[in-house]
Coordinates of C-alpha atoms in Angstrom, one line a residue:
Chain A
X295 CA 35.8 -78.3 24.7
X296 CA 35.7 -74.8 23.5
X297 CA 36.4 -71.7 25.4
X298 CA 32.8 -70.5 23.9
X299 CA 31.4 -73.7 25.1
X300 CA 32.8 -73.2 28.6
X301 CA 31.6 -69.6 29.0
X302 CA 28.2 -70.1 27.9
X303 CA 27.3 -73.2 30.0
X304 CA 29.4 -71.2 32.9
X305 CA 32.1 -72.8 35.0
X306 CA 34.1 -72.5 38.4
X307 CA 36.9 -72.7 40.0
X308 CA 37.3 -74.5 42.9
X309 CA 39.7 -75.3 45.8
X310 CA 40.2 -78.9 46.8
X311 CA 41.0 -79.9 50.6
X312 CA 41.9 -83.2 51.3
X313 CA 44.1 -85.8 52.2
X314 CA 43.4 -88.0 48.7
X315 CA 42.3 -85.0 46.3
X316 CA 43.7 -87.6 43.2
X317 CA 40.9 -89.5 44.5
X318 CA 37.9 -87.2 43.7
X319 CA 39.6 -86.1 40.7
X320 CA 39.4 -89.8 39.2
X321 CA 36.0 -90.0 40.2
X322 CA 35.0 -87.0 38.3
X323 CA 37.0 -88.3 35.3
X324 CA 35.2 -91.7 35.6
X325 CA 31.7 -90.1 35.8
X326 CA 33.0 -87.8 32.6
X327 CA 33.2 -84.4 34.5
X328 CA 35.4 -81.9 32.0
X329 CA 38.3 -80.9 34.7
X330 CA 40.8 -78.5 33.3
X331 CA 43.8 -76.4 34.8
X332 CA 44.5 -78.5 37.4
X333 CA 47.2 -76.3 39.8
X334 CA 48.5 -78.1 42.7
X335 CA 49.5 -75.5 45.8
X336 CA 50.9 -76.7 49.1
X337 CA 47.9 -76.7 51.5
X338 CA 45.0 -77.2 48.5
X339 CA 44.7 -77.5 45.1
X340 CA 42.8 -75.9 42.3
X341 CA 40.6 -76.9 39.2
X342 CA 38.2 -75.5 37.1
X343 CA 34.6 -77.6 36.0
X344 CA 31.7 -77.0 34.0
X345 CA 28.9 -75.6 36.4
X346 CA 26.6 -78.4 35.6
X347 CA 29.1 -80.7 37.2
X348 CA 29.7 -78.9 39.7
X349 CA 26.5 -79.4 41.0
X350 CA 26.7 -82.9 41.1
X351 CA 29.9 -83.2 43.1
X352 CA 28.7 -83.3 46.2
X353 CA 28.5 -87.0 47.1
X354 CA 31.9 -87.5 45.4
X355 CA 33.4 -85.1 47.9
X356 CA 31.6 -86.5 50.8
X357 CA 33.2 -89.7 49.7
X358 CA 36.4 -88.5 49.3
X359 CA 36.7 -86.5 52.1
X360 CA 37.5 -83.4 50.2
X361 CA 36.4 -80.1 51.0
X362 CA 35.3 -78.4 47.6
X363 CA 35.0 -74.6 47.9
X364 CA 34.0 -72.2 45.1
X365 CA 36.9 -69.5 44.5
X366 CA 35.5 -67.7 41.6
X367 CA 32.4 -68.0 39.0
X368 CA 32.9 -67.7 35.1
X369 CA 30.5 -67.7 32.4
X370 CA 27.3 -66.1 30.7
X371 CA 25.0 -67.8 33.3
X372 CA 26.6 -66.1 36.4
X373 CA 27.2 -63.0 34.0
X374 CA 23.3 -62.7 33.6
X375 CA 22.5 -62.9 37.1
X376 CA 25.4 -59.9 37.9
X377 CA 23.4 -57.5 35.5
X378 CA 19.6 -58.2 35.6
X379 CA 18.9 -55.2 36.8
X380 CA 20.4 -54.4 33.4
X381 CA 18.3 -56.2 31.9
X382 CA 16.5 -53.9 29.8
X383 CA 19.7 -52.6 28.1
X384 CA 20.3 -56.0 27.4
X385 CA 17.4 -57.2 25.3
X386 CA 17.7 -53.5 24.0
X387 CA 21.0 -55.6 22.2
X388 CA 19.6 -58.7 21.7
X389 CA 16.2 -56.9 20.0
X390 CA 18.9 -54.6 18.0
X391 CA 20.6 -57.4 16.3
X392 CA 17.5 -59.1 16.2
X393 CA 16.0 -56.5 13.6
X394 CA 19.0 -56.0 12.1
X395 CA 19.4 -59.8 11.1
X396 CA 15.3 -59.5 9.7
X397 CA 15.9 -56.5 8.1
X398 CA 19.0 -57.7 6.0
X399 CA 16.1 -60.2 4.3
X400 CA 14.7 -57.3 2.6
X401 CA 15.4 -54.7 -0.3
X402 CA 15.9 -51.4 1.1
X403 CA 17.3 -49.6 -2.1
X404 CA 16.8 -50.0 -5.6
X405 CA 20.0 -48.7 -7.9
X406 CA 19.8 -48.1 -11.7
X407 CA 23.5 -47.9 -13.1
X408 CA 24.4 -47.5 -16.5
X409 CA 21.5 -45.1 -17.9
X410 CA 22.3 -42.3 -20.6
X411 CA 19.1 -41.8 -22.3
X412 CA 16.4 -43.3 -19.8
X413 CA 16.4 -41.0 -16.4
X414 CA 16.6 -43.2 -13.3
X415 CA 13.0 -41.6 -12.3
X416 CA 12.1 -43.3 -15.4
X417 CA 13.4 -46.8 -14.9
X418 CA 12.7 -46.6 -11.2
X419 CA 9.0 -46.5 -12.2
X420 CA 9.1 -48.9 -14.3
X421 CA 10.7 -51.4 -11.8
X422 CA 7.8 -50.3 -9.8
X423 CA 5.2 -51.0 -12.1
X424 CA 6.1 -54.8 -12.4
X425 CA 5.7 -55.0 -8.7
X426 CA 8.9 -54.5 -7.1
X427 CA 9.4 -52.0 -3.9
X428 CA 11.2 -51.2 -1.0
X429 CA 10.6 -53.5 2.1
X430 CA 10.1 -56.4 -0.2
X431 CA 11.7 -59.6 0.5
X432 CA 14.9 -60.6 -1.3
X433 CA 13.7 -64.5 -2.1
X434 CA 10.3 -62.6 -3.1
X435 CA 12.3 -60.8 -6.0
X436 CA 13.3 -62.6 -9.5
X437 CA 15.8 -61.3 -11.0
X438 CA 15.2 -62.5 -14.5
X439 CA 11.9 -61.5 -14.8
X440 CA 12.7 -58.1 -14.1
X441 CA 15.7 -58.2 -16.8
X442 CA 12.8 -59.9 -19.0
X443 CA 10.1 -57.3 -18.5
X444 CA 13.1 -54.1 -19.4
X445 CA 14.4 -55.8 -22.0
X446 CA 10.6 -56.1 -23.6
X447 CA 9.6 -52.6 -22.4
X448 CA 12.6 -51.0 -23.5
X449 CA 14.0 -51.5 -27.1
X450 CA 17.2 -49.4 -26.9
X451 CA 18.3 -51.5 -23.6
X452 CA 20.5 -54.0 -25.2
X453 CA 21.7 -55.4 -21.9
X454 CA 20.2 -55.7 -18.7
X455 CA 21.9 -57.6 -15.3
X456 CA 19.3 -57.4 -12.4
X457 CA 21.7 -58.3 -8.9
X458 CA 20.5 -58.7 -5.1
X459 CA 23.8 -57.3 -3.0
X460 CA 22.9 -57.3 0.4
X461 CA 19.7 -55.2 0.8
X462 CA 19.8 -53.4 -2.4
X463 CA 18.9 -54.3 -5.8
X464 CA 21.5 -53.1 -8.5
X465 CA 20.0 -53.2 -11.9
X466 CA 22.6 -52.7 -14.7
X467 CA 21.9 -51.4 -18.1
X468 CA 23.3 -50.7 -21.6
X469 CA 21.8 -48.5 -23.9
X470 CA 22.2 -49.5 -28.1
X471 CA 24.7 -46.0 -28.1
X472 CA 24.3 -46.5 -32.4
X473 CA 20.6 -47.1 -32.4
X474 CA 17.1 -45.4 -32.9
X475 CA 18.0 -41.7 -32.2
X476 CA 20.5 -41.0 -34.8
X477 CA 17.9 -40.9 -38.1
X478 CA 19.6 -42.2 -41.2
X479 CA 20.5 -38.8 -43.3
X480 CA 17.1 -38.2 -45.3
X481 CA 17.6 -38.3 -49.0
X482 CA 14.1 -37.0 -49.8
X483 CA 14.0 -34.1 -52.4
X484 CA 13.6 -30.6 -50.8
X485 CA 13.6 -27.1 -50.8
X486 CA 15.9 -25.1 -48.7
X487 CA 13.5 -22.1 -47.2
X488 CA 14.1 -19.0 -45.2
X489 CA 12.9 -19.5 -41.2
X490 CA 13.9 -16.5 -40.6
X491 CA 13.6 -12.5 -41.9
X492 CA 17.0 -11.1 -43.6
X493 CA 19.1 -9.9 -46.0
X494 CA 21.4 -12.4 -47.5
X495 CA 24.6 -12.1 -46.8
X496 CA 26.8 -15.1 -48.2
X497 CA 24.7 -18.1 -50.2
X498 CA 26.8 -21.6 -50.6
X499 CA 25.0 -23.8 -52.8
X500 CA 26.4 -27.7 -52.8
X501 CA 23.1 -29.1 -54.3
X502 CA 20.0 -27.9 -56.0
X503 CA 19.4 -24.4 -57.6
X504 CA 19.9 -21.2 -55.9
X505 CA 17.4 -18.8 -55.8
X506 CA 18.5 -15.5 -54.1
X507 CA 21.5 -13.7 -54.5
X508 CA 23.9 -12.0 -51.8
X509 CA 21.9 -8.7 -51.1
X510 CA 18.6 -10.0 -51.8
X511 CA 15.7 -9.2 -48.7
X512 CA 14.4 -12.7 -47.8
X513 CA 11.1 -13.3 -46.2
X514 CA 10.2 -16.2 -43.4
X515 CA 9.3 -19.2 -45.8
X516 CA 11.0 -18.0 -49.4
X517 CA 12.8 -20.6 -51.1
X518 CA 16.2 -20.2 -51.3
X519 CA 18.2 -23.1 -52.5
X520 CA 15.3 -25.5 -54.4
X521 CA 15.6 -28.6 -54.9
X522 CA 14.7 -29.0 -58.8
X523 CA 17.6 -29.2 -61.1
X524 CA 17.1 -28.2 -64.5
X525 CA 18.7 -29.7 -67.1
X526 CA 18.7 -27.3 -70.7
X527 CA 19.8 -28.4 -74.2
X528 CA 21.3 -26.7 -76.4
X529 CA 18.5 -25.0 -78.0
X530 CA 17.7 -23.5 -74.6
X531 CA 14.4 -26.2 -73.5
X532 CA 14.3 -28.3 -70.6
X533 CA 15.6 -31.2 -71.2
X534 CA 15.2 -32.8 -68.1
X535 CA 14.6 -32.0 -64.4
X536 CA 15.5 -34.0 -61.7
X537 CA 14.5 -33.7 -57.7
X538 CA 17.5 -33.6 -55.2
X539 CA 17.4 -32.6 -51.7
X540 CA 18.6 -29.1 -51.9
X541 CA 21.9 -28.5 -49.6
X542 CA 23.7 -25.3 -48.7
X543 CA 24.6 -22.7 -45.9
X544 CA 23.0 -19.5 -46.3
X545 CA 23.5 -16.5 -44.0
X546 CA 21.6 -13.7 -43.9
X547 CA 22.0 -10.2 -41.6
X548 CA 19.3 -8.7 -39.7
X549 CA 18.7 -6.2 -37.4
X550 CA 16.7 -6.3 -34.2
X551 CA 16.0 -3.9 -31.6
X552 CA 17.6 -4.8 -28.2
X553 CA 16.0 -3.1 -24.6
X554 CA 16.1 -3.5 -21.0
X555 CA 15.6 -1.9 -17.9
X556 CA 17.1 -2.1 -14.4
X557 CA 15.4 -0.9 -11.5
X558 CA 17.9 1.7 -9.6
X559 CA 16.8 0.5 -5.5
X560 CA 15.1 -2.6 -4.8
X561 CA 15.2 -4.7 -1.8
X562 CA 17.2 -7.7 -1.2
X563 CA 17.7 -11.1 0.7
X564 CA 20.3 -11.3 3.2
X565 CA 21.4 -14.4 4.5
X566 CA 22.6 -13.5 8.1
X567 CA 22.2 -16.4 10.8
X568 CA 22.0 -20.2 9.8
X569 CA 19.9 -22.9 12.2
X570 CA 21.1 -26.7 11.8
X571 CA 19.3 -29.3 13.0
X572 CA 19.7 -33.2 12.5
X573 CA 17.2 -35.6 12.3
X574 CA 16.2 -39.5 11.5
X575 CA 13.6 -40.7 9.9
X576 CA 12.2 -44.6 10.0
X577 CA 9.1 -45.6 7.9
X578 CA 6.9 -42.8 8.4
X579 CA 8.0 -41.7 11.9
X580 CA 10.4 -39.0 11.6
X581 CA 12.9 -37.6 14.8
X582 CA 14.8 -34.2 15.2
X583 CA 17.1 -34.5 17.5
X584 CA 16.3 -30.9 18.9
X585 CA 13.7 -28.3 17.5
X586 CA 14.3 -25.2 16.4
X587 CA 13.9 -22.2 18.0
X588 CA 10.7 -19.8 17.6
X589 CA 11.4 -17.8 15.1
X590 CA 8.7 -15.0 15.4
X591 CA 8.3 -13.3 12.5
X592 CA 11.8 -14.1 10.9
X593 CA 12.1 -15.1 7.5
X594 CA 14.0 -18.0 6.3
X595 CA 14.9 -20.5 3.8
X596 CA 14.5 -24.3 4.8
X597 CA 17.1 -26.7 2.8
X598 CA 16.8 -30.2 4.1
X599 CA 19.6 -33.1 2.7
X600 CA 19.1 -36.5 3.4
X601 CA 20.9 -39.9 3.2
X602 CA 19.7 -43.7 3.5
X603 CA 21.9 -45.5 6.4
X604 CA 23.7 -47.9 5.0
X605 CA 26.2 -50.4 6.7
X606 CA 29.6 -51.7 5.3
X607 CA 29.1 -51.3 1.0
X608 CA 25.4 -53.0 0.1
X609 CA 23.7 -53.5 3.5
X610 CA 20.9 -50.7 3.3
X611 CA 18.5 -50.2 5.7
X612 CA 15.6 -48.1 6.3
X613 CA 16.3 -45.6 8.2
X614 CA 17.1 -41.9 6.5
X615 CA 18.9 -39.6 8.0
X616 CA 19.6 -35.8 7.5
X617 CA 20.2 -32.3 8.1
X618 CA 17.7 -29.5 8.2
X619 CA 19.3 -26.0 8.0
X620 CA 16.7 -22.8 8.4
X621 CA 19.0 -19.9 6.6
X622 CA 17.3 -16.6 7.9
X623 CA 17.4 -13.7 5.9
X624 CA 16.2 -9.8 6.4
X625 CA 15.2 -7.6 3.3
X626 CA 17.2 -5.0 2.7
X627 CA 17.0 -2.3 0.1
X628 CA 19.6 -1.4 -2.6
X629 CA 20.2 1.7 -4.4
X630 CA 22.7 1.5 -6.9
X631 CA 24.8 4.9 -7.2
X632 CA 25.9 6.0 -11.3
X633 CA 28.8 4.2 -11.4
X634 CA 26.9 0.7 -9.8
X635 CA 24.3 0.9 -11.8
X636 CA 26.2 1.5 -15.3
X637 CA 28.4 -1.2 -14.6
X638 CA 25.7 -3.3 -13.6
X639 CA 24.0 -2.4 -17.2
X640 CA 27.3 -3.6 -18.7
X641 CA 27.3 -7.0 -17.2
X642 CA 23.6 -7.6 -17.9
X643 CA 24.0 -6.6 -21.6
X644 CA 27.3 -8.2 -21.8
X645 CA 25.4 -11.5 -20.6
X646 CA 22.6 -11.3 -22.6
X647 CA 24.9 -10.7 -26.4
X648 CA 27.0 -13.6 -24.9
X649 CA 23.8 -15.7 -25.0
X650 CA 23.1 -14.7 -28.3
X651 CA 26.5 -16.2 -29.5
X652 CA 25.7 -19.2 -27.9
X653 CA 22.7 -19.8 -29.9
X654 CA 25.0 -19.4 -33.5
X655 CA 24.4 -15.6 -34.2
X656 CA 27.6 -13.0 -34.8
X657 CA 26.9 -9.8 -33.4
X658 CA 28.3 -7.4 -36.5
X659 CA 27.3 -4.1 -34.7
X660 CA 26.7 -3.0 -31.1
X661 CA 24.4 0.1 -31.1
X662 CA 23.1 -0.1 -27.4
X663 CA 23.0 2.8 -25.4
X664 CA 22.9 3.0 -21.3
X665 CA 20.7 6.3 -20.6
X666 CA 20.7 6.4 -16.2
X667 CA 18.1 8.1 -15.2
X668 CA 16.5 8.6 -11.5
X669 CA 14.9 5.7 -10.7
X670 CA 16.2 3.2 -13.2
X671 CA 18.5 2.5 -16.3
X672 CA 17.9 2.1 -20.0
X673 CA 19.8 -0.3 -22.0
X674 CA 18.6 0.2 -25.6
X675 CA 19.8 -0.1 -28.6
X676 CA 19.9 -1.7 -32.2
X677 CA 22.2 -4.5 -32.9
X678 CA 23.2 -5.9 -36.6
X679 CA 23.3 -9.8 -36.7
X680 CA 24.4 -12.4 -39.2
X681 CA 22.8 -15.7 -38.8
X682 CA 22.8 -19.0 -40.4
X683 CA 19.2 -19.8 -41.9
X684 CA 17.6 -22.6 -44.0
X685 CA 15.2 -25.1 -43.2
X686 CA 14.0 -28.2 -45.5
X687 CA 10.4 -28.3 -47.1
X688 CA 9.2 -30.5 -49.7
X689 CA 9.8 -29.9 -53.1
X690 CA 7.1 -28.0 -54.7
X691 CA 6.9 -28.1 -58.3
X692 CA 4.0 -25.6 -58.8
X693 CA 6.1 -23.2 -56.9
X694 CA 8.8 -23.7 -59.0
X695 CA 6.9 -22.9 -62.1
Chain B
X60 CA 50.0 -118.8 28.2
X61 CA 47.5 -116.5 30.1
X62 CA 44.3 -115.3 28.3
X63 CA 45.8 -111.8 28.9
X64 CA 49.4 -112.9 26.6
X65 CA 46.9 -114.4 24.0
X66 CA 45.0 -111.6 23.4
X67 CA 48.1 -109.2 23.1
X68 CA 49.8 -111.8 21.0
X69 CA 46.6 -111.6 19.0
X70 CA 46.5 -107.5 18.6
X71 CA 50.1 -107.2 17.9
X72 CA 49.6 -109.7 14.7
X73 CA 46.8 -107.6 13.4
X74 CA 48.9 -104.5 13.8
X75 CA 51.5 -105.8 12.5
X76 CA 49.6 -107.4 9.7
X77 CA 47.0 -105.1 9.1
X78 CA 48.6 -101.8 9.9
X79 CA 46.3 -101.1 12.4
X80 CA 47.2 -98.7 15.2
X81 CA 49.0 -100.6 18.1
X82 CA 47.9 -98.3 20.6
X83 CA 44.1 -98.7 20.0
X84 CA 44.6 -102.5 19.5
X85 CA 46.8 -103.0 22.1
X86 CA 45.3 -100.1 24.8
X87 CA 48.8 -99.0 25.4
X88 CA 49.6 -95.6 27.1
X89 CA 50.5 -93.0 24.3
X90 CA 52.4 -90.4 24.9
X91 CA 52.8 -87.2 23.0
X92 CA 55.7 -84.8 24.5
X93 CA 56.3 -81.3 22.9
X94 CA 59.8 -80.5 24.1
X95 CA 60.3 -80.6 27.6
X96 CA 57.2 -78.2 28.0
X97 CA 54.1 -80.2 27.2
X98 CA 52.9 -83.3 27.1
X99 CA 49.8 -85.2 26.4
X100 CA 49.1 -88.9 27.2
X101 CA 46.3 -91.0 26.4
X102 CA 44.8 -94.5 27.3
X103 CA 45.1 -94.1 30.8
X104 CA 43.4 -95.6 33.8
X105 CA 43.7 -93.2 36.9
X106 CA 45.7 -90.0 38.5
X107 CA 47.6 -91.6 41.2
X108 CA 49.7 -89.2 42.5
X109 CA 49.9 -85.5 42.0
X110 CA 52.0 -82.3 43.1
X111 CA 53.7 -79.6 41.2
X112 CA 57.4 -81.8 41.1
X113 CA 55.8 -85.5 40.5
X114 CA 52.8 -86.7 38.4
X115 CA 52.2 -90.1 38.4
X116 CA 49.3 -91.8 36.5
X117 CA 48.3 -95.5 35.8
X118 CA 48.4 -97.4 32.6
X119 CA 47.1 -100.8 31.5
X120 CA 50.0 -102.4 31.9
X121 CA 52.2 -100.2 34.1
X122 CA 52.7 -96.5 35.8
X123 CA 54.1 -93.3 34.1
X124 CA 56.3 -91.0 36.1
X125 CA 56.7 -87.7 35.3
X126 CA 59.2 -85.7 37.0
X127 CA 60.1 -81.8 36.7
X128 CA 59.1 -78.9 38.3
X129 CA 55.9 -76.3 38.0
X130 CA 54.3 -79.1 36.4
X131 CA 50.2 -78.1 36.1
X132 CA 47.4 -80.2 34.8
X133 CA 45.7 -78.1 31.9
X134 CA 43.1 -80.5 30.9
X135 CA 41.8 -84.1 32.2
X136 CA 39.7 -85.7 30.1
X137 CA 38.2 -89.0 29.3
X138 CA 40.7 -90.1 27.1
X139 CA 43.5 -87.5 27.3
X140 CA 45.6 -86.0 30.1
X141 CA 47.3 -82.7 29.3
X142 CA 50.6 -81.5 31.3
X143 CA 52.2 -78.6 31.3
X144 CA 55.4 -77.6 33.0
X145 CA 59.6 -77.7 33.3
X146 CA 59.9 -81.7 32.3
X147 CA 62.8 -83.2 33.5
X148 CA 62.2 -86.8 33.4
X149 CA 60.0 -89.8 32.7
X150 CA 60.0 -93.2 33.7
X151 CA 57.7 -96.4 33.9
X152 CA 56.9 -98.5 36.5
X153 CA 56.4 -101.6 35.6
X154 CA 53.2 -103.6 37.1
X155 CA 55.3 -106.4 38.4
X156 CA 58.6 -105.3 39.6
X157 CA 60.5 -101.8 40.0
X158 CA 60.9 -98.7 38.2
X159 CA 62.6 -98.8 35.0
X160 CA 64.2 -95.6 33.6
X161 CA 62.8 -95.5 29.8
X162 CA 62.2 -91.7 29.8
X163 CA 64.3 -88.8 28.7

C-alpha cells in the first residue's frame, strides 16, 4: 500500500492499552485491517491504520480489552476538514488546473517556419481560409489536409510538414529556391534604347550594331545598340541581316539641378517622462494592472508590446500579456545658429548624393552651394552625373531603315 | 501415517518433481532477512508475543523467535510481516517439543 494511497483515504495513529494488545492486532490482521509501524513502548504501544478501519475497531477493542486512543490524524480527509474555511482558495487550484488541463486540447498559436518568399501574414491567411483558427481543438485539426491544400495552393512550396506540439501548430515549409522567379535569360531580338536623357560617355557593344558614338546627345527612347546585324558583300549590298538581342553597357553624363531648403527654427518633440504600465489580456477581456495617471493636456506617445504566455517550449495558451509605455513629450522650438545650420546643410546634402550612389549614379562634379539666410538655408546647386542606361525594346525593322 | 504426513509427503513430491515452490505447496514460514537489520516473513498464522527485545509469531508447523533489540513492526499484513530492528537472533519452536536454535 502506497504512501499516496495512505494519505488520500487518511489514516491514524493510535495508542494501544492492554493487557493482550497481540490479541487485537491479530484480530485486525484476520479481518484484513492494513496495520503498519507497529512501535512497542513500555506502558502502550503504537500503530498506524487506515481511517476506514479505524472506524470499525470498536468491538475488537471491547473484545480485547484494549483501550485504543487516537494520537494524531494524517491524510487529505482530515486535511480538508483543517482548511474549509479555505475553501475557496482551494477550488481556486483545483478550477486552475482544471482549465489548464482543457486548455492544453486546443491550438493556441499557429507558427509558419521556413518562409523566404511567402510572408507569414500571407500563409497565416491561407491556413485561415481552409478553416483552421485559434481555440480550435487539436483532434479537430488534420494535418495532412492542411499540407494537401498548401501544396496545391502554392506551386513554389516543394515541402510542407504540418505538426501539433502541444498547443501550437508548427507548419514547416520549403520554398523551390531555383524555381519560377529566376526567368530563363530572354534570347528574343532587341534593341538597346536610351531610358534616360544624356550625353554618351563610354558605349561597349558585345552584340548587335552601335548606333551612337561617345559624345553624341541621346534622347529618352533613341536606339542605341540595335539589334539587326548587317551582313555586306564585297560589292558593298546587304547580303544578309540577322536579328540578335542587342547587348552592351552604355553610359551617358547628365546634368541635373539639385535644391533644398532647411527651415532655420522650428519646434520639436521632447521626450521627457516615460509611464509603464503592465497589463493581461484573455479573449476579449483585457486587465491593467494599474491605470495611468491623468494626464491633462500632456502629450504623449503610446507604444504597447505584447507577448502570448506560454508554458515550458509548445504549451501556448491564451492569455497575452504586455507592456504599455505613455512617452510624454513637450514641443520645443529650435533655432539653429550659422555654424548649426551649415553643418546641418552638409549632412543633409551629404545624405541625399550618398543615396544617389546607392541607386548606381557617379557623382563627377559637386556644384551645390549653401547660401544661410535669416529664416532658412539654401542648398542649391548643379551636379554632373554619369549613369548606366539601356533598356530592351523589340527590334524594329522600319526603324532601322 | 496421519492425513497431515500424507498431504506434506504429497506437496514435497510435486515440488520436487515439478519445481513448484515449496513454500506455497507446503505453507511453510518464509523468511526473508536483509542483514541483521530487516526482515520479512510470510505464511504466518498469528503475533503471539511482542515487545521491542522479543517477537514471536506462529507458523503452520511451529513458532519463530526473533530476538534483538529496538526491534519495530513496520508493516503487518495479510500475508507478510515486516521487522525492523538490531537482530540478534532467531530460533524455532517446534510445535511438539522445545526450542531449537536454527537461527543465526
Amino acid at each position: 500500500m502506497n504512501f499516496w494511497y495512505r494519505y488520500i483515504s487518511g489514516y491514524v495513529r493510535v495508542s494501544l492499552e492492554g493487557i493482550a494488545p497481540e490479541r487485537f492486532l491479530n484480530l485486525c490482521h484476520n479481518r484484513g485491517y492494513a496495520i503498519w509501524d507497529i512501535q512497542y513502548g513500555k506502558e502502550r504501544n503504537t500503530c498506524c491504520m487506515l481511517l476506514q478501519d479505524f472506524l470499525q475497531i470498536r468491538p475488537l477493542a471491547r473484545k480485547t480489552g484494549t483501550k485504543v486512543r487516537v494520537l494524531h490524524r494524517y491524510g487529505a480527509p482530515f486535511a480538508m476538514r483543517r482548511h474549509w474555511k479555505r475553501k475557496g482558495a482551494i477550488l481556486g487550484i483545483t478550477l486552475f488546473f482544471v482549465l489548464l488541463y482543457l486548455m492544453s486540447d486546443h491550438i493556441w498559436a499557429i507558427d509558419v517556419e521556413g518562409n523566404h518568399r511567402y510572408t507569414e501574414d500571407t500563409l497565416l491567411q491561407f491556413v485561415a481560409s481552409t478553416g483552421i483558427s485559434h481555440g480550435m481543438k487539436r483532434d479537430a485539426v488534420s494535418c495532412e489536409e492542411l499540407e494537401k491544400a498548401i501544396r496545391n495552393q502554392y506551386e513554389d512550396i516543394t515541402w510542407v510538414s504540418a505538426r501539433i506540439d502541444g498547443t501550437r501548430l508548427v507548419v514547416q515549409i520549403k520554398e523551390n529556391d531555383t524555381g519560377v522567379s529566376v526567368t530563363a535569360k530572354e534570347t528574343k531580338p532587341a534593341d538597346l534604347v536610351a531610358d534616360f536623357d544624356g550625353r554618351v560617355r563610354s558605349i561597349v557593344t558585345r552584340a548587335g550594331t552601335p548606333m551612337v558614338h561617345v559624345g553624341d546627345q541621346v534622347q529618352k527612347g533613341d536606339v542605341l545598340i540595335s539589334g539587326l546585324l548587317t551582313i555586306y558583300d564585297d560589292g558593298g549590298g546587304v547580303a544578309a541581316t540577322h536579328e540578335v538581342r542587342a547587348d552592351g553597357d552604355i553610359v551617358v553624363e547628365y546634368r541635373t539641378h539639385y535644391e533644398r531648403q532647411i527651415l532655420r527654427s522650428g519646434s520639436r518633440r521632447v521626450y521627457d517622462r516615460e509611464a509603464k504600465r503592465w497589463f493581461a489580456m484573455f479573449g476579449g477581456w483585457r486587465i491593467q494592472l494599474l491605470p495611468f495617471l491623468p494626464v491633462g493636456e500632456r502629450e504623449f506617445d503610446r507604444v504597447e508590446e505584447s507577448g502570448q504566455l506560454c508554458l515550458l517550449d509548445n504549451f501556448y495558451l491564451p492569455v497575452y500579456y504586455g507592456r504599455v509605455r505613455q512617452r510624454f513629450y513637450r514641443k520645443e522650438s529650435f533655432f539653429y545658429t550659422d555654424e548649426q545650420l551649415q553643418a546641418l546643410a552638409e549632412y543633409q546634402i551629404y545624405a541625399d548624393l550618398s543615396q544617389l550612389e546607392n541607386l548606381g549614379v557617379e557623382i563627377i562634379q559637386n556644384n551645390v552651394t549653401i547660401t544661410l539666410r535669416e529664416n532658412d538655408c539654401i542648398c542649391q546647386g548643379e551636379l554632373v552625373l554619369w549613369k548606366s542606361i539601356g533598356t530592351y525594346r523589340q527590334v524594329s525593322v522600319e526603324e532601322h531603315t | 501415517m496421519n492425513l497431515e504426513r500424507w498431504e506434506r509427503r504429497g506437496a514435497e513430491y510435486l515440488s520436487d518433481h515439478l519445481d513448484l515452490p515449496e513454500d506455497a505447496l507446503l505453507q511453510t514460514m518464509s523468511i526473508h532477512l536483509m542483514g541483521s537489520r530487516m526482515m520479512i516473513v510470510e505464511n504466518f498464522r498469528n503475533l503471539l508475543e511482542y515487545t521491542d527485545l522479543l517477537i514471536r509469531i506462529q507458523g503452520k508447523e511451529g513458532r519463530l523467535r526473533i530476538e534483538g533489540r529496538c526491534l519495530c513492526i513496520r508493516e503487518y499484513h495479510q500475508e507478510t510481516i515486516r521487522i525492523t530492528g538490531y537482530i540478534r537472533q532467531i530460533s524455532f519452536e517446534q510445535r511438539h517439543g522445545s526450542a531449537g536454535k536454527d537461527g543465526a
